[in-house]
Each structure stands twice: as C-alpha cells, then as structure tokens.
Short mmCIF file of C-alpha atoms in Angstrom, two decimals:
data_model
loop_
_atom_site.label_atom_id
_atom_site.label_comp_id
_atom_site.label_asym_id
_atom_site.label_seq_id
_atom_site.Cartn_x
_atom_site.Cartn_y
_atom_site.Cartn_z
CA MET A 1 -22.85 44.95 -98.93
CA HIS A 2 -24.90 44.35 -95.79
CA ILE A 3 -25.37 40.70 -96.77
CA ARG A 4 -21.60 40.25 -97.31
CA ILE A 5 -20.81 41.68 -93.86
CA SER A 6 -23.43 39.46 -92.25
CA LEU A 7 -21.98 36.41 -93.96
CA LEU A 8 -18.47 37.41 -92.84
CA VAL A 9 -19.61 37.81 -89.23
CA LEU A 10 -21.47 34.52 -89.41
CA GLY A 11 -18.33 32.82 -90.73
CA LEU A 12 -16.23 34.23 -87.89
CA LEU A 13 -18.79 33.07 -85.32
CA VAL A 14 -18.83 29.56 -86.77
CA SER A 15 -15.00 29.49 -86.64
CA LEU A 16 -14.95 30.65 -83.03
CA VAL A 17 -17.58 28.10 -82.03
CA SER A 18 -15.69 25.27 -83.71
CA LEU A 19 -12.45 26.36 -82.03
CA SER A 20 -14.11 26.56 -78.63
CA GLN A 21 -15.44 23.03 -79.07
CA GLU A 22 -11.98 21.57 -79.74
CA PRO A 23 -10.59 19.86 -76.63
CA ILE A 24 -7.77 21.72 -74.94
CA LYS A 25 -4.64 19.67 -75.43
CA PRO A 26 -2.37 19.55 -72.39
CA GLU A 27 1.27 20.36 -72.85
CA PRO A 28 3.23 17.17 -73.50
CA GLU A 29 4.90 15.84 -70.37
CA ILE A 30 8.61 15.20 -70.42
CA LYS A 31 9.23 11.49 -70.20
CA SER A 32 10.75 10.40 -66.93
CA GLN A 33 12.49 7.29 -68.25
CA SER A 34 16.04 8.40 -67.59
CA MET A 35 18.46 8.35 -64.68
CA LEU A 36 20.46 11.28 -66.07
CA TRP A 37 19.12 14.83 -66.35
CA LYS A 38 20.66 17.98 -67.78
CA ILE A 39 20.29 21.21 -65.81
CA SER A 40 20.53 24.44 -67.81
CA GLY A 41 19.05 27.92 -68.14
CA ASN A 42 18.46 30.49 -65.42
CA GLY A 43 21.78 32.20 -66.10
CA LEU A 44 23.96 29.09 -66.24
CA THR A 45 26.77 29.40 -68.79
CA LYS A 46 27.44 25.66 -68.76
CA PRO A 47 25.06 22.80 -67.92
CA SER A 48 25.26 20.62 -64.84
CA TYR A 49 23.95 17.07 -64.54
CA LEU A 50 21.66 15.29 -62.09
CA PHE A 51 22.20 11.54 -61.75
CA GLY A 52 19.83 9.14 -59.99
CA THR A 53 21.82 6.50 -58.12
CA TRP A 54 20.54 3.20 -56.78
CA HIS A 55 21.60 1.32 -53.67
CA LEU A 56 20.24 -2.20 -54.20
CA LEU A 57 23.02 -3.27 -56.56
CA CYS A 58 25.93 -5.62 -56.01
CA ARG A 59 29.44 -4.18 -56.23
CA ASN A 60 30.01 -5.86 -59.62
CA GLU A 61 26.81 -4.26 -60.92
CA ILE A 62 27.90 -0.66 -60.46
CA ILE A 63 28.28 0.37 -64.09
CA PHE A 64 28.18 3.87 -65.54
CA LYS A 65 26.55 4.09 -68.96
CA ASN A 66 28.38 6.02 -71.68
CA LYS A 67 26.05 9.03 -71.39
CA VAL A 68 26.86 9.23 -67.66
CA LYS A 69 30.60 8.98 -68.33
CA LEU A 70 30.27 11.84 -70.83
CA ALA A 71 28.41 13.97 -68.28
CA ILE A 72 31.11 13.27 -65.69
CA SER A 73 33.80 14.37 -68.16
CA GLN A 74 31.97 17.66 -68.72
CA THR A 75 31.75 18.63 -65.05
CA GLU A 76 34.31 20.10 -62.67
CA GLN A 77 32.96 19.20 -59.24
CA LEU A 78 30.86 16.60 -57.45
CA MET A 79 27.91 16.94 -55.11
CA MET A 80 26.54 13.80 -53.43
CA GLN A 81 23.46 13.20 -51.33
CA ASN A 82 25.57 11.81 -48.49
CA PHE A 83 29.32 11.81 -47.99
CA ILE A 84 29.20 8.34 -46.45
CA THR A 85 26.13 6.11 -46.31
CA TYR A 86 25.43 2.71 -44.83
CA LEU A 87 27.06 1.25 -47.97
CA SER A 88 30.55 2.17 -46.81
CA ASP A 89 33.22 -0.41 -45.96
CA GLU A 90 34.31 1.02 -42.62
CA ASP A 91 34.26 -1.12 -39.48
CA TYR A 92 30.72 -1.82 -38.31
CA PHE A 93 31.47 -1.32 -34.61
CA GLU A 94 33.28 1.97 -35.13
CA ARG A 95 30.31 3.14 -37.16
CA ILE A 96 27.88 2.26 -34.38
CA GLU A 97 30.09 3.91 -31.76
CA SER A 98 30.26 7.14 -33.77
CA ASN A 99 26.44 7.20 -33.91
CA GLU A 100 25.73 5.91 -30.41
CA GLU A 101 23.51 8.90 -29.67
CA ILE A 102 21.11 7.74 -32.38
CA GLN A 103 18.38 5.45 -31.09
CA GLN A 104 19.08 2.15 -32.85
CA GLY A 105 16.18 0.21 -31.38
CA LEU A 106 15.91 -2.80 -29.09
CA PRO A 107 18.66 -5.47 -29.33
CA ILE A 108 17.37 -8.87 -30.38
CA TYR A 109 18.29 -10.52 -27.06
CA LYS A 110 15.95 -8.10 -25.26
CA ILE A 111 12.88 -9.13 -27.26
CA ASP A 112 10.39 -10.30 -24.63
CA ASP A 113 8.60 -12.82 -26.83
CA ARG A 114 10.90 -15.87 -26.75
CA LYS A 115 9.27 -17.47 -29.81
CA LYS A 116 9.72 -14.30 -31.85
CA ARG A 117 13.31 -13.98 -30.72
CA LYS A 118 14.22 -17.58 -31.60
CA LYS A 119 12.39 -17.43 -34.91
CA LEU A 120 14.16 -14.23 -35.97
CA LEU A 121 17.60 -15.55 -35.01
CA LYS A 122 16.94 -18.76 -36.94
CA LEU A 123 15.92 -16.80 -40.06
CA ILE A 124 18.96 -14.53 -39.76
CA ASN A 125 21.23 -17.56 -39.54
CA GLU A 126 19.56 -19.19 -42.56
CA HIS A 127 19.30 -16.25 -44.94
CA LEU A 128 21.60 -13.38 -44.03
CA ASP A 129 25.30 -12.84 -44.59
CA LEU A 130 26.25 -10.26 -41.97
CA LYS A 131 29.14 -8.08 -43.10
CA VAL A 132 30.75 -7.02 -39.84
CA ASP A 133 34.38 -6.90 -38.80
CA LEU A 134 34.82 -9.70 -36.25
CA VAL A 135 38.60 -9.42 -35.92
CA LYS A 136 38.41 -6.96 -33.03
CA ARG A 137 35.42 -8.60 -31.35
CA THR A 138 36.11 -12.24 -30.48
CA LYS A 139 32.93 -12.49 -28.38
CA TYR A 140 30.69 -10.84 -30.95
CA ASP A 141 27.05 -11.96 -30.78
CA VAL A 142 24.33 -11.26 -33.38
CA LYS A 143 21.78 -11.16 -30.56
CA ARG A 144 23.26 -7.86 -29.42
CA MET A 145 22.39 -6.24 -32.75
CA THR A 146 19.05 -4.56 -33.35
CA PRO A 147 16.83 -5.52 -36.31
CA PHE A 148 17.75 -2.15 -37.85
CA GLU A 149 21.47 -2.93 -37.62
CA VAL A 150 21.02 -6.48 -38.91
CA TYR A 151 19.07 -5.32 -41.96
CA PHE A 152 21.59 -2.72 -43.10
CA ALA A 153 24.59 -4.90 -42.33
CA SER A 154 23.20 -7.59 -44.62
CA LEU A 155 21.21 -5.75 -47.30
CA HIS A 156 23.27 -7.44 -50.01
CA SER A 157 21.67 -10.75 -48.98
CA PHE A 158 18.51 -9.66 -50.80
CA ILE A 159 20.43 -9.78 -54.10
CA GLU A 160 21.00 -13.26 -55.48
CA GLY A 161 24.67 -14.28 -55.40
CA CYS A 162 25.90 -10.96 -53.97
CA ASP A 163 28.61 -10.74 -51.31
CA ARG A 164 28.66 -6.97 -50.85
CA LEU A 165 26.69 -3.96 -52.05
CA GLY A 166 28.27 -1.54 -54.46
CA SER A 167 28.23 2.24 -54.36
CA PHE A 168 28.11 4.72 -57.24
CA ASP A 169 29.14 7.46 -54.84
CA SER A 170 32.30 5.62 -53.85
CA LEU A 171 33.47 5.47 -57.47
CA LEU A 172 32.45 9.07 -58.08
CA TYR A 173 34.26 10.23 -54.96
CA ASN A 174 37.47 8.49 -56.01
CA HIS A 175 37.27 9.92 -59.53
CA TYR A 176 36.80 13.55 -58.50
CA ALA A 177 39.23 13.26 -55.57
CA LYS A 178 42.00 12.19 -57.95
CA GLN A 179 41.41 15.41 -59.88
CA SER A 180 41.43 17.48 -56.66
CA ALA A 181 37.96 18.66 -57.63
CA PRO A 182 35.57 20.18 -55.07
CA ILE A 183 33.32 17.55 -53.48
CA GLY A 184 30.25 18.39 -51.43
CA SER A 185 27.42 16.66 -49.60
CA LEU A 186 23.73 17.59 -49.52
CA ASN A 187 23.11 16.35 -46.00
CA GLU A 188 24.91 14.74 -43.09
CA ARG A 189 25.12 11.05 -42.50
CA LYS A 190 23.59 11.42 -39.05
CA SER A 191 20.43 13.08 -40.40
CA PHE A 192 20.22 10.34 -43.03
CA LEU A 193 20.35 7.62 -40.36
CA ILE A 194 17.81 9.42 -38.21
CA SER A 195 15.40 9.57 -41.16
CA LEU A 196 15.80 5.83 -41.67
CA GLN A 197 15.10 5.26 -37.98
CA ASN A 198 12.06 7.52 -37.95
CA ALA A 199 10.58 5.68 -40.94
CA ASN A 200 10.47 2.66 -38.58
CA PHE A 201 10.17 0.16 -41.42
CA ILE A 202 12.69 -2.17 -39.78
CA ASN A 203 11.41 -3.75 -36.60
CA VAL A 204 11.19 -7.29 -35.23
CA ASP A 205 8.03 -8.18 -37.13
CA SER A 206 8.91 -6.51 -40.42
CA LEU A 207 12.41 -8.03 -40.51
CA THR A 208 10.88 -11.45 -39.80
CA PHE A 209 8.46 -10.85 -42.68
CA TYR A 210 11.27 -9.86 -45.06
CA LEU A 211 13.22 -13.01 -44.23
CA GLU A 212 10.22 -15.33 -44.42
CA ASN A 213 9.57 -13.92 -47.89
CA ILE A 214 13.18 -13.48 -48.96
CA GLU A 215 12.70 -15.19 -52.35
CA SER A 216 10.00 -12.72 -53.37
CA GLN A 217 12.17 -9.91 -51.98
CA LYS A 218 15.04 -11.10 -54.18
CA ALA A 219 12.71 -11.20 -57.19
CA MET A 220 11.67 -7.61 -56.53
CA ALA A 221 15.32 -6.55 -56.17
CA MET A 222 15.96 -8.09 -59.59
CA GLU A 223 12.93 -6.30 -61.06
CA MET A 224 14.14 -2.98 -59.66
CA LYS A 225 17.54 -3.57 -61.23
CA ARG A 226 15.82 -4.02 -64.60
CA HIS A 227 13.84 -0.80 -64.13
CA TYR A 228 17.07 0.99 -63.23
CA TYR A 229 19.46 -0.22 -65.93
CA VAL A 230 17.34 -1.52 -68.83
CA ASP A 231 14.24 0.68 -68.84
CA GLU A 232 15.54 3.60 -66.77
CA ASP A 233 11.93 3.71 -65.64
CA LEU A 234 11.87 5.98 -62.60
CA PRO A 235 8.12 5.78 -61.82
CA ASN A 236 8.06 1.98 -61.79
CA LEU A 237 11.37 1.78 -59.93
CA ILE A 238 9.98 3.94 -57.13
CA LYS A 239 6.66 2.07 -57.13
CA GLN A 240 8.44 -1.29 -56.84
CA TYR A 241 10.66 0.03 -54.04
CA GLU A 242 7.61 1.10 -52.04
CA ILE A 243 6.27 -2.45 -52.32
CA PHE A 244 9.69 -3.87 -51.42
CA ILE A 245 9.95 -2.03 -48.10
CA SER A 246 6.27 -2.13 -47.12
CA ASN A 247 4.25 -4.80 -45.38
CA GLU A 248 1.56 -5.11 -42.74
CA PHE A 249 4.10 -4.34 -40.01
CA THR A 250 5.22 -0.98 -41.44
CA ASN A 251 3.48 2.38 -41.21
CA PRO A 252 2.89 3.82 -44.73
CA GLU A 253 2.65 7.37 -43.41
CA LEU A 254 6.00 7.18 -41.61
CA VAL A 255 7.68 5.45 -44.56
CA ASN A 256 6.42 8.12 -46.93
CA LYS A 257 7.28 11.02 -44.63
CA TYR A 258 10.79 10.01 -43.58
CA LEU A 259 12.00 7.73 -46.35
CA LEU A 260 10.23 8.42 -49.64
CA SER A 261 9.39 12.13 -49.32
CA GLN A 262 12.47 13.88 -48.02
CA ASP A 263 12.36 17.68 -47.93
CA VAL A 264 14.75 18.44 -50.79
CA SER A 265 14.41 22.23 -50.71
CA THR A 266 17.63 22.65 -48.72
CA TRP A 267 19.36 20.22 -51.09
CA VAL A 268 18.31 22.34 -54.05
CA ASP A 269 19.54 25.47 -52.24
CA ALA A 270 23.00 23.90 -52.15
CA MET A 271 22.73 22.65 -55.74
CA GLN A 272 21.77 26.11 -56.94
CA MET A 273 24.82 27.63 -55.30
CA TRP A 274 27.22 25.01 -56.67
CA ILE A 275 25.96 24.90 -60.26
CA GLY A 276 26.17 28.68 -60.34
CA LEU A 277 29.93 28.42 -59.81
CA LYS A 278 31.02 25.46 -61.95
CA PRO A 279 29.47 22.63 -63.99
CA THR A 280 28.52 20.09 -61.32
CA PHE A 281 27.74 16.38 -61.33
CA ILE A 282 25.00 15.84 -58.75
CA SER A 283 24.39 12.34 -57.38
CA VAL A 284 21.07 11.72 -55.60
CA ASN A 285 19.17 8.51 -54.87
CA ALA A 286 16.67 7.98 -57.69
CA THR A 287 13.85 7.82 -55.13
CA TYR A 288 13.99 11.58 -54.63
CA LEU A 289 14.02 12.78 -58.24
CA LEU A 290 10.32 12.70 -59.16
CA GLY A 291 7.13 14.10 -57.66
CA ASP A 292 5.77 17.60 -57.08
CA LYS A 293 8.34 18.11 -54.32
CA GLY A 294 11.12 16.04 -55.86
CA VAL A 295 14.51 17.39 -56.93
CA ILE A 296 13.59 17.77 -60.62
CA GLN A 297 10.39 19.73 -60.05
CA THR A 298 11.99 21.86 -57.32
CA LEU A 299 14.82 22.83 -59.68
CA ARG A 300 12.26 23.71 -62.37
CA SER A 301 10.32 25.84 -59.90
CA ARG A 302 13.54 27.82 -59.35
CA GLY A 303 13.70 28.65 -63.07
CA PHE A 304 16.05 25.93 -64.32
CA THR A 305 15.44 23.76 -67.36
CA VAL A 306 15.78 20.11 -66.39
CA GLU A 307 15.70 17.65 -69.28
CA PRO A 308 16.20 13.87 -69.43
CA ILE A 309 19.13 12.53 -71.41
CA TYR A 310 18.31 9.30 -73.24
#
C-alpha cells in the first residue's frame, strides 16, 4: 500500500514538473487587418460600429465596402471625428478668415532666403494644383500663402491623376442627414487645425522636400491606398503614413505628439455616451484606432468588446 501511494505521488510530481516546463502560451491577439470594428458588451443592447476613414484618397476613390454599408444600415446615428475638416469644399479664403486667430506660419513672400523662396515657388508651380476660389480675389497671389496653407490646399496633388480629395465623412453626413438622424462630432475643427500646426511637419524646408521627391510621395500614397482598401492592414498603413510625412526637416517627437498620438480619452467619453443611447456609426481617421492609447484599446479598457469585421 505504501509503495502504491509513493508511486502515485511520484506520478503527480512528474506531471506537475512536465506541466511547469511547458511554455506559457500567450492569448491569441485579435488581428488588426480591418477598417471596420464592432462594439458590443458592457450593457449595450445593440452593437455600434467603429470605422477607420482615410484622407489620402481621390473623390472617385471613396467607396464603402458591403460590410460597411451593412453596418451603416444597422445604426441610427452618426459620430464623426470632425464636423468639417480641411477636405471640405468651402471657399478657401472664408476658411482662413474664420480661423485667422490660428497661427498659420510665415507667408512665402516673407521668407528671408531668396533662393529658398524662389525654389519653393518654382516647385509649387511645377507640381501643385492649388484648389482655391479665385473668383472673389482677382489679385490673388500664391506668395501670400504659407507652406501650411499651400500643402493642405493641394494635398490631392500627391495622388496621381487626382483633381480633388474625397471625403468619407461628407458622404456619411449626407446619408444620415437625409434620415434626420443625430449627427455628432468628437472634436472641433479649430482644435484639429491647431494640432496640425503644432506638429510643425509643414514648413519651408519640409514642403520643398516633399515637392522635390513628389514621385516617391505619390508612390507611397498609392501604397497606402493598397493597405487601406486591399489588405485593410492598419499597422502597415500607419507605418507608411509616418514615413510619408516625416523627413529630416520634421520633428518626430512633435509629429508623434500632435498628429499621430492624439488623446482620444475625451473622444471615447463621447462615444460611450452615444452608443449607450442608440446604435452608432463612428467615423475616425484610421491613424487613431490602434496602439495602447488608441480608440480600440481605450474602448476595451472601458469594458467594451471591440472585434474586427472581415
């Protein structure tokens, strides 16, 4: 009897040792190759949906996949990152006037270095298609624009064959407005513009660099479009975008702080309130979905289940 007990104990010890030697397998990570995410749990009776938009697309490239259309049909209200962004079609000069208190930077004609000034103006003339309303301004002069203004008035020029950028939010707004559905915004346009300014990735030297290397910039814009539509590969999309906007004349810390790593906690506060009332379609730039402090992880930390829809 004593021998049997000893053998039993020995067998248990061997089992425990073998178990302890097995490597601990981490929990499988949820794939992040999707631009559409389902939000459920935490008391929600119906799911809401989080959609990652993209801004470097031509207006004829704004296409909702069937899964996104289905999500839209299952929601009763819309929440966007910004009510109106720099992609809007309103008059350029009225837009500048309404934000005149925002520091836009130094106009090109005030650049002290004459060679830099002439070089930049030459590159702008060669490569950029400025979309500004000239009807009301007969004496309009590009030299009076800042590099910041030039860049965002001509961002479509970095897409081959494009005459104007498109906007997912514009189509979404029109759709929900026709249904008289509630429409909300996660932050104000002014704060959005200030963040862009603080990132300081558009200055005389960086804009000159972008234009001198416009063919490689166009190639990267095409690659990002593939990551967005074909692969729905968020990590590589974000990685490529960081390369696209960065060069030796930009400050990585400022770009990361003000452009790539927005504080989304207040956004999620608003999301939480809205999705608790009705199924909501939430539209946020894809750049802000991932990461420890991104929208997806912040929602999960609040107790919600956030799953990709393939």
